Short mmCIF file of C-alpha atoms in Angstrom, two decimals:
data_model
loop_
_atom_site.label_atom_id
_atom_site.label_comp_id
_atom_site.label_asym_id
_atom_site.label_seq_id
_atom_site.Cartn_x
_atom_site.Cartn_y
_atom_site.Cartn_z
CA UNK A 30 265.49 -116.96 79.37
CA UNK A 31 263.07 -114.29 78.16
CA UNK A 32 264.72 -110.90 77.93
CA UNK A 33 263.44 -107.82 79.70
CA UNK A 34 261.34 -105.24 77.83
CA UNK A 35 262.51 -101.64 77.90
CA UNK A 36 259.66 -99.11 77.50
CA UNK A 37 259.94 -95.31 77.16
CA UNK A 38 257.14 -92.82 77.92
CA UNK A 39 257.88 -89.24 76.89
CA UNK A 40 256.36 -86.17 78.56
CA UNK A 41 253.19 -87.97 79.49
CA UNK A 42 250.36 -87.33 81.95
CA UNK A 43 250.84 -87.77 85.69
CA UNK A 44 248.12 -90.45 85.72
CA UNK A 45 250.35 -92.69 83.63
CA UNK A 46 252.19 -93.73 86.77
CA UNK A 47 249.42 -96.34 86.86
CA UNK A 48 250.13 -97.31 83.23
CA UNK A 49 253.72 -97.96 84.35
CA UNK A 50 252.57 -99.98 87.37
CA UNK A 51 250.47 -102.21 85.11
CA UNK A 52 253.40 -102.86 82.77
CA UNK A 53 255.45 -104.12 85.70
CA UNK A 54 252.58 -106.29 86.98
CA UNK A 55 252.00 -107.91 83.61
CA UNK A 56 250.33 -111.34 83.47
CA UNK A 57 253.25 -112.73 81.42
CA UNK A 58 255.53 -112.14 84.41
CA UNK A 59 257.96 -110.47 82.00
CA UNK A 60 260.65 -108.16 83.36
CA UNK A 61 259.89 -104.57 82.31
CA UNK A 62 262.10 -101.53 82.79
CA UNK A 63 260.67 -98.09 82.17
CA UNK A 64 262.41 -94.95 81.00
CA UNK A 65 260.59 -91.62 81.38
CA UNK A 66 261.38 -88.12 80.22
CA UNK A 67 259.57 -84.91 81.00
CA UNK A 68 259.98 -81.14 80.95
CA UNK A 69 258.83 -80.83 84.57
CA UNK A 70 261.29 -82.20 87.14
CA UNK A 71 258.39 -82.66 89.56
CA UNK A 72 256.37 -84.92 87.28
CA UNK A 73 255.57 -88.10 89.25
CA UNK A 74 256.24 -90.23 86.15
CA UNK A 75 259.95 -89.46 86.60
CA UNK A 76 259.87 -90.88 90.13
CA UNK A 77 257.91 -93.93 88.99
CA UNK A 78 260.40 -94.79 86.23
CA UNK A 79 263.53 -96.92 86.52
CA UNK A 80 265.53 -94.28 84.65
CA UNK A 81 264.58 -90.67 84.04
CA UNK A 82 265.81 -87.55 82.29
CA UNK A 83 264.65 -83.99 81.86
CA UNK A 84 263.82 -83.22 78.25
CA UNK A 85 265.46 -80.31 76.46
CA UNK A 86 263.14 -77.36 75.95
CA UNK A 87 262.16 -75.55 72.75
CA UNK A 88 263.07 -78.31 70.33
CA UNK A 89 261.35 -78.19 66.95
CA UNK A 90 259.43 -81.33 65.97
CA UNK A 91 262.36 -82.35 63.74
CA UNK A 92 264.81 -81.65 66.55
CA UNK A 93 262.71 -83.70 68.93
CA UNK A 94 262.76 -86.67 66.55
CA UNK A 95 266.57 -86.56 66.59
CA UNK A 96 266.53 -86.40 70.38
CA UNK A 97 264.09 -89.35 70.53
CA UNK A 98 266.17 -91.49 68.17
CA UNK A 99 269.23 -90.84 70.32
CA UNK A 100 267.30 -91.79 73.47
CA UNK A 101 266.15 -95.06 71.91
CA UNK A 102 269.65 -95.98 70.77
CA UNK A 103 271.39 -95.06 74.04
CA UNK A 104 268.74 -96.57 76.29
CA UNK A 105 268.06 -99.73 74.29
CA UNK A 106 264.36 -98.93 74.05
CA UNK A 107 262.17 -101.78 72.78
CA UNK A 108 258.83 -99.92 72.81
CA UNK A 109 258.37 -96.14 72.63
CA UNK A 110 255.00 -94.69 73.73
CA UNK A 111 255.06 -91.10 72.41
CA UNK A 112 252.71 -88.34 73.50
CA UNK A 113 254.68 -85.15 72.79
CA UNK A 114 255.31 -84.63 69.04
CA UNK A 115 253.49 -87.84 68.21
CA UNK A 116 252.84 -86.79 64.59
CA UNK A 117 256.50 -86.06 63.87
CA UNK A 118 257.65 -89.27 65.55
CA UNK A 119 255.31 -91.63 63.67
CA UNK A 120 256.38 -90.04 60.39
CA UNK A 121 259.86 -91.44 61.15
CA UNK A 122 258.70 -94.88 62.29
CA UNK A 123 261.10 -96.67 59.91
CA UNK A 124 264.10 -94.95 61.53
CA UNK A 125 262.98 -96.06 64.99
CA UNK A 126 262.43 -99.60 63.73
CA UNK A 127 265.95 -99.57 62.27
CA UNK A 128 267.19 -98.69 65.77
CA UNK A 129 265.28 -101.69 67.18
CA UNK A 130 262.40 -99.65 68.66
CA UNK A 131 258.69 -100.25 68.04
CA UNK A 132 256.61 -97.08 68.16
CA UNK A 133 253.34 -97.67 70.02
CA UNK A 134 251.21 -95.18 68.08
CA UNK A 135 249.03 -95.12 64.93
CA UNK A 136 250.43 -94.47 61.45
CA UNK A 137 250.92 -90.83 60.37
CA UNK A 138 247.78 -90.79 58.21
CA UNK A 139 245.57 -91.67 61.18
CA UNK A 140 247.28 -89.18 63.50
CA UNK A 141 246.85 -86.42 60.89
CA UNK A 142 243.09 -86.96 60.59
CA UNK A 143 242.49 -86.48 64.31
CA UNK A 144 244.82 -83.55 64.92
CA UNK A 145 242.11 -81.20 63.62
CA UNK A 146 238.66 -81.72 65.11
CA UNK A 147 236.81 -80.35 62.08
CA UNK A 148 238.65 -82.67 59.69
CA UNK A 149 238.00 -85.51 62.15
CA UNK A 150 234.27 -84.82 62.32
CA UNK A 151 233.99 -84.68 58.54
CA UNK A 152 235.92 -87.93 58.21
CA UNK A 153 233.95 -89.95 60.76
CA UNK A 154 230.65 -88.58 59.49
CA UNK A 155 231.59 -89.92 56.07
CA UNK A 156 231.75 -93.47 57.47
CA UNK A 157 228.37 -93.15 59.16
CA UNK A 158 229.32 -92.23 62.72
CA UNK A 159 226.97 -89.53 64.12
CA UNK A 160 228.48 -86.18 65.10
CA UNK A 161 226.85 -83.06 66.57
CA UNK A 162 226.35 -79.94 64.46
CA UNK A 163 229.46 -77.75 64.45
CA UNK A 164 230.84 -74.50 63.09
CA UNK A 165 234.45 -73.54 62.51
CA UNK A 166 234.92 -70.02 63.87
CA UNK A 167 237.76 -67.55 63.33
CA UNK A 168 236.11 -64.20 64.07
CA UNK A 169 233.55 -62.51 66.29
CA UNK A 170 230.95 -62.35 63.53
CA UNK A 171 231.29 -66.08 62.86
CA UNK A 172 231.00 -66.79 66.59
CA UNK A 173 227.78 -64.77 66.91
CA UNK A 174 226.25 -66.49 63.88
CA UNK A 175 227.05 -69.96 65.30
CA UNK A 176 225.79 -69.11 68.79
CA UNK A 177 222.55 -67.68 67.44
CA UNK A 178 221.94 -70.73 65.27
CA UNK A 179 222.43 -73.05 68.23
CA UNK A 180 220.29 -70.98 70.58
CA UNK A 181 217.50 -70.80 67.99
CA UNK A 182 217.47 -74.62 68.03
CA UNK A 183 217.24 -74.66 71.83
CA UNK A 184 220.88 -75.53 72.59
CA UNK A 185 223.62 -74.00 74.74
CA UNK A 186 226.67 -73.10 72.67
CA UNK A 187 230.20 -74.05 73.65
CA UNK A 188 233.57 -73.77 71.96
CA UNK A 189 237.01 -75.33 72.10
CA UNK A 190 240.19 -75.12 70.01
CA UNK A 191 239.97 -76.95 66.68
CA UNK A 192 243.18 -78.70 67.71
CA UNK A 193 244.03 -79.57 71.27
CA UNK A 194 243.64 -82.22 73.93
CA UNK A 195 242.49 -82.78 77.47
CA UNK A 196 239.61 -80.30 77.41
CA UNK A 197 242.01 -77.35 77.36
CA UNK A 198 240.22 -74.21 76.17
CA UNK A 199 236.69 -75.60 76.49
CA UNK A 200 234.14 -72.91 77.42
CA UNK A 201 230.34 -72.62 77.50
CA UNK A 202 228.76 -69.41 76.18
CA UNK A 203 226.28 -67.58 78.39
CA UNK A 204 224.25 -64.41 77.80
CA UNK A 205 224.38 -63.48 81.49
CA UNK A 206 226.39 -60.29 82.12
CA UNK A 207 229.58 -60.59 84.10
CA UNK A 208 228.78 -60.20 87.79
CA UNK A 209 229.89 -61.18 91.27
CA UNK A 210 228.30 -64.54 90.59
CA UNK A 211 231.26 -65.29 88.33
CA UNK A 212 233.66 -64.41 91.15
CA UNK A 213 232.15 -66.60 93.85
CA UNK A 214 232.83 -70.28 94.33
CA UNK A 215 235.19 -72.17 92.05
CA UNK A 216 236.05 -70.99 88.51
CA UNK A 217 233.40 -71.97 85.99
CA UNK A 218 233.62 -72.89 82.28
CA UNK A 219 230.80 -70.41 81.57
CA UNK A 220 231.89 -67.16 79.86
CA UNK A 221 229.65 -64.23 78.87
CA UNK A 222 229.37 -63.78 75.11
CA UNK A 223 230.08 -60.04 75.28
CA UNK A 224 233.42 -60.60 77.04
CA UNK A 225 234.43 -63.23 74.49
CA UNK A 226 233.64 -60.78 71.67
CA UNK A 227 235.65 -58.03 73.39
CA UNK A 228 238.62 -60.37 73.67
CA UNK A 229 238.32 -61.35 70.00
CA UNK A 230 238.21 -57.68 69.04
CA UNK A 231 241.49 -57.04 70.87
CA UNK A 232 243.21 -60.17 69.55
CA UNK A 233 246.10 -59.65 67.14
CA UNK A 234 245.50 -62.97 65.37
CA UNK A 235 242.35 -64.88 64.44
CA UNK A 236 241.29 -67.78 66.61
CA UNK A 237 240.55 -71.27 65.32
CA UNK A 238 237.62 -72.57 67.35
CA UNK A 239 235.03 -75.24 66.95
CA UNK A 240 231.56 -74.16 68.12
CA UNK A 241 228.97 -76.81 68.89
CA UNK A 242 226.06 -77.55 71.24
CA UNK A 243 226.75 -78.42 74.86
CA UNK A 244 226.43 -82.21 74.86
CA UNK A 245 224.76 -84.09 77.69
CA UNK A 246 225.89 -86.91 79.95
CA UNK A 247 226.66 -89.72 80.17
CA UNK A 248 230.09 -89.36 78.66
CA UNK A 249 231.48 -92.68 77.46
CA UNK A 250 235.18 -93.08 76.66
CA UNK A 251 235.84 -96.25 74.70
CA UNK A 252 239.38 -97.55 75.10
CA UNK A 253 240.43 -99.52 72.02
CA UNK A 254 243.38 -101.77 71.30
CA UNK A 255 243.82 -102.23 67.55
CA UNK A 256 246.44 -104.30 65.77
CA UNK A 257 248.52 -103.25 62.76
CA UNK A 258 246.08 -105.41 60.77
CA UNK A 259 243.33 -102.86 61.67
CA UNK A 260 241.44 -105.42 63.76
CA UNK A 261 240.26 -104.31 67.20
CA UNK A 262 241.41 -106.66 69.97
CA UNK A 263 239.82 -104.77 72.88
CA UNK A 264 236.97 -102.25 73.21
CA UNK A 265 235.57 -101.28 76.61
CA UNK A 266 233.57 -98.16 77.45
CA UNK A 267 234.22 -96.19 80.61
CA UNK A 268 231.14 -94.22 81.61
CA UNK A 269 231.09 -90.90 83.43
CA UNK A 270 227.99 -89.27 84.87
CA UNK A 271 228.96 -86.60 87.37
CA UNK A 272 231.15 -88.17 90.03
CA UNK A 273 229.96 -91.70 89.24
CA UNK A 274 232.10 -93.81 86.90
CA UNK A 275 231.47 -97.27 85.51
CA UNK A 276 231.94 -99.58 82.52
CA UNK A 277 229.87 -100.67 79.55
CA UNK A 278 230.01 -103.15 76.68
CA UNK A 279 226.83 -101.81 75.04
CA UNK A 280 227.13 -101.79 71.25
CA UNK A 281 225.60 -98.31 70.94
CA UNK A 282 229.01 -97.08 72.17
CA UNK A 283 231.34 -99.86 71.07
CA UNK A 284 230.14 -100.25 67.47
CA UNK A 285 230.93 -96.67 66.36
CA UNK A 286 234.24 -96.79 68.27
CA UNK A 287 235.26 -99.98 66.44
CA UNK A 288 234.27 -98.45 63.10
CA UNK A 289 236.52 -95.47 63.78
CA UNK A 290 239.46 -97.51 65.13
CA UNK A 291 239.37 -100.03 62.29
CA UNK A 292 238.36 -97.59 59.54
CA UNK A 293 241.18 -95.16 60.22
CA UNK A 294 243.81 -97.61 61.44
CA UNK A 295 244.14 -96.33 65.00
CA UNK A 296 246.79 -98.91 65.78
CA UNK A 297 247.60 -99.82 69.36
CA UNK A 298 245.87 -97.74 72.04
CA UNK A 299 243.27 -95.08 71.27
CA UNK A 300 240.42 -93.46 73.16
CA UNK A 301 237.15 -92.49 71.46
CA UNK A 302 234.72 -90.31 73.40
CA UNK A 303 230.96 -89.95 73.01
CA UNK A 304 228.21 -87.88 74.64
CA UNK A 305 224.49 -87.56 74.13
CA UNK A 306 222.90 -85.16 71.64
CA UNK A 307 219.19 -85.50 72.21
CA UNK A 308 218.46 -89.22 72.48
CA UNK A 309 221.48 -90.55 70.60
CA UNK A 310 225.23 -90.86 71.21
CA UNK A 311 227.46 -88.65 69.05
CA UNK A 312 231.21 -88.42 68.74
CA UNK A 313 232.87 -85.89 71.01
CA UNK A 314 236.61 -86.52 70.51
CA UNK A 315 239.21 -89.05 69.37
CA UNK A 316 242.61 -89.44 71.05
CA UNK A 317 245.30 -91.29 69.12
CA UNK A 318 247.09 -92.17 72.37
CA UNK A 319 246.36 -94.07 75.58
CA UNK A 320 243.83 -92.26 77.76
CA UNK A 321 244.93 -91.02 81.17
CA UNK A 322 242.20 -93.20 82.72
CA UNK A 323 243.14 -96.36 80.83
CA UNK A 324 244.41 -98.01 84.01
CA UNK A 325 240.85 -98.01 85.35
CA UNK A 326 240.16 -101.04 83.11
CA UNK A 327 242.09 -103.02 85.71
CA UNK A 328 238.82 -102.96 87.68
CA UNK A 329 237.50 -105.23 84.88
CA UNK A 330 240.45 -107.60 85.09
CA UNK A 331 242.15 -106.15 81.98
CA UNK A 332 245.79 -105.06 81.62
CA UNK A 333 245.52 -102.98 78.43
CA UNK A 334 249.03 -101.42 78.59
CA UNK A 335 250.68 -104.84 78.58
CA UNK A 336 248.46 -106.16 75.76
CA UNK A 337 249.49 -103.12 73.70
CA UNK A 338 253.19 -103.70 74.38
CA UNK A 339 252.76 -107.33 73.33
CA UNK A 340 251.20 -106.19 70.05
CA UNK A 341 254.04 -103.72 69.47
CA UNK A 342 256.56 -106.54 70.01
CA UNK A 343 254.74 -108.74 67.49
CA UNK A 344 253.27 -111.00 70.20
CA UNK A 345 249.56 -110.91 69.40
CA UNK A 346 247.53 -111.23 72.65
CA UNK A 347 244.42 -112.20 70.65
CA UNK A 348 241.01 -110.86 71.53
CA UNK A 349 241.08 -109.28 74.99
CA UNK A 350 237.70 -109.73 76.65
CA UNK A 351 237.03 -108.40 80.16
CA UNK A 352 236.25 -111.40 82.40
CA UNK A 353 233.81 -109.14 84.30
CA UNK A 354 232.74 -105.50 84.52
CA UNK A 355 233.87 -103.75 87.65
CA UNK A 356 231.45 -102.03 90.00
CA UNK A 357 230.81 -98.28 89.80
CA UNK A 358 233.57 -96.14 91.27
CA UNK A 359 234.79 -92.59 91.73
CA UNK A 360 238.19 -90.95 91.39
CA UNK A 361 240.16 -89.47 94.29
CA UNK A 362 243.62 -87.94 94.72
CA UNK A 363 246.50 -89.55 96.56
CA UNK A 364 250.20 -88.89 97.19
CA UNK A 365 252.98 -90.12 94.92
CA UNK A 366 256.71 -89.63 95.59
CA UNK A 367 258.81 -87.20 93.57
CA UNK A 368 262.41 -87.47 92.47
CA UNK A 369 265.02 -85.67 94.51
CA UNK A 370 265.89 -82.37 92.86
CA UNK A 371 268.97 -83.78 91.13
CA UNK A 372 268.25 -85.42 87.74
CA UNK A 373 268.88 -87.73 86.04
CA UNK A 374 268.55 -90.36 88.78
CA UNK A 375 269.03 -93.97 87.74
CA UNK A 376 268.64 -97.44 89.14
CA UNK A 377 272.04 -98.76 90.30
CA UNK A 378 272.27 -101.25 87.41
CA UNK A 379 271.46 -98.44 84.97
CA UNK A 380 274.51 -96.40 85.95
CA UNK A 381 276.65 -98.36 83.50
CA UNK A 382 274.62 -96.84 80.67
CA UNK A 383 274.87 -93.28 81.93
CA UNK A 384 276.76 -92.42 85.11
CA UNK A 385 275.11 -90.12 87.61
CA UNK A 386 276.66 -86.67 87.87
CA UNK A 387 278.21 -85.89 91.21
CA UNK A 388 275.74 -84.50 93.72
CA UNK A 389 277.08 -81.71 95.95
CA UNK A 390 276.61 -82.27 99.65
CA UNK A 391 273.27 -80.98 100.88
CA UNK A 392 271.79 -80.53 97.41
CA UNK A 393 269.36 -83.47 97.48
CA UNK A 394 266.01 -82.81 99.13
CA UNK A 395 263.62 -85.31 100.67
CA UNK A 396 261.06 -86.65 98.21
CA UNK A 397 257.75 -84.77 98.40
CA UNK A 398 254.26 -86.08 97.69
CA UNK A 399 252.56 -85.43 94.36
CA UNK A 400 248.82 -85.85 93.88
CA UNK A 401 247.75 -88.30 91.23
CA UNK A 402 244.46 -90.04 90.67
CA UNK A 403 243.22 -93.48 91.65
CA UNK A 404 239.86 -95.22 91.63
CA UNK A 405 237.71 -96.13 94.61
CA UNK A 406 234.43 -98.09 94.49
CA UNK A 407 231.13 -96.33 95.17
#
């Protein structure tokens, strides 16, 4: 009898409820149990998991590694998919392996390269992958010089943190003065240059921004599955042009993604994003983790999460080729259940591992809906 596989996702994105669904619906018909931890008790990943716990707050990276090792030992975790403190966790991979846990993440050298976007751009440019022009900015004077250089070349300037993920902190520079236009409609990524300079002048510490031209659509996110032998098993591009989404296997996107994944050893699941600069694709960002939209590859008949878990367990799935490319689609919100307020909540058979604390009468609320994202055809 084939044993179950126990997978842990730590403090991950809400969209990864679909990642969890795909693990359970794996084509090997293998029993999978999922453990999830998060700092937010209302994260839908906690409700989607078989067992769940709230994570302790304010742990240092080293403290979090100790917490993670304890979780793996107590929960019998076979495969750990880390998002929070990924760099610290992969640096201790040998300790997790000694506890019987495979860490589904690249080696520390690869994670380190892509933690800093400037270092990443320099590294990928050195292997021949095109990148847009960029400036590292820490002061108002440096920002003005970068913006003026971009505007002189006919580009709109934008900036984002040199380290960060998920588009957090991305802004587009405008010369338009602040007006009621900025206060009507929905919030915009456009910020007037003079207000940015005022904020920099009041800041107590320097910023660390990357300034570059505003890149054009389409945006193509290439999801890669790479083995510990540095060979890519799967590469599929997900295209985004406004609301419309789709898929591509065109080599103008896949070839540079493979070069990055194989050249830097982005083992297991990574996501490599491109946009257009003029008439050619250039690198926008590299994520050393599964993308939130990875589940959308199911529209192409591909179960990437399960193929990655197989690789982590030493069961090579071979080359994963989409049997077809799904039709264009869009993304809409839908309800997902939440855990009752009391945590941790476990499956009945999991209570032998960690008994549930007593729940006072009247303290458990009815599960409430939580919006997550799914795909619908266009």
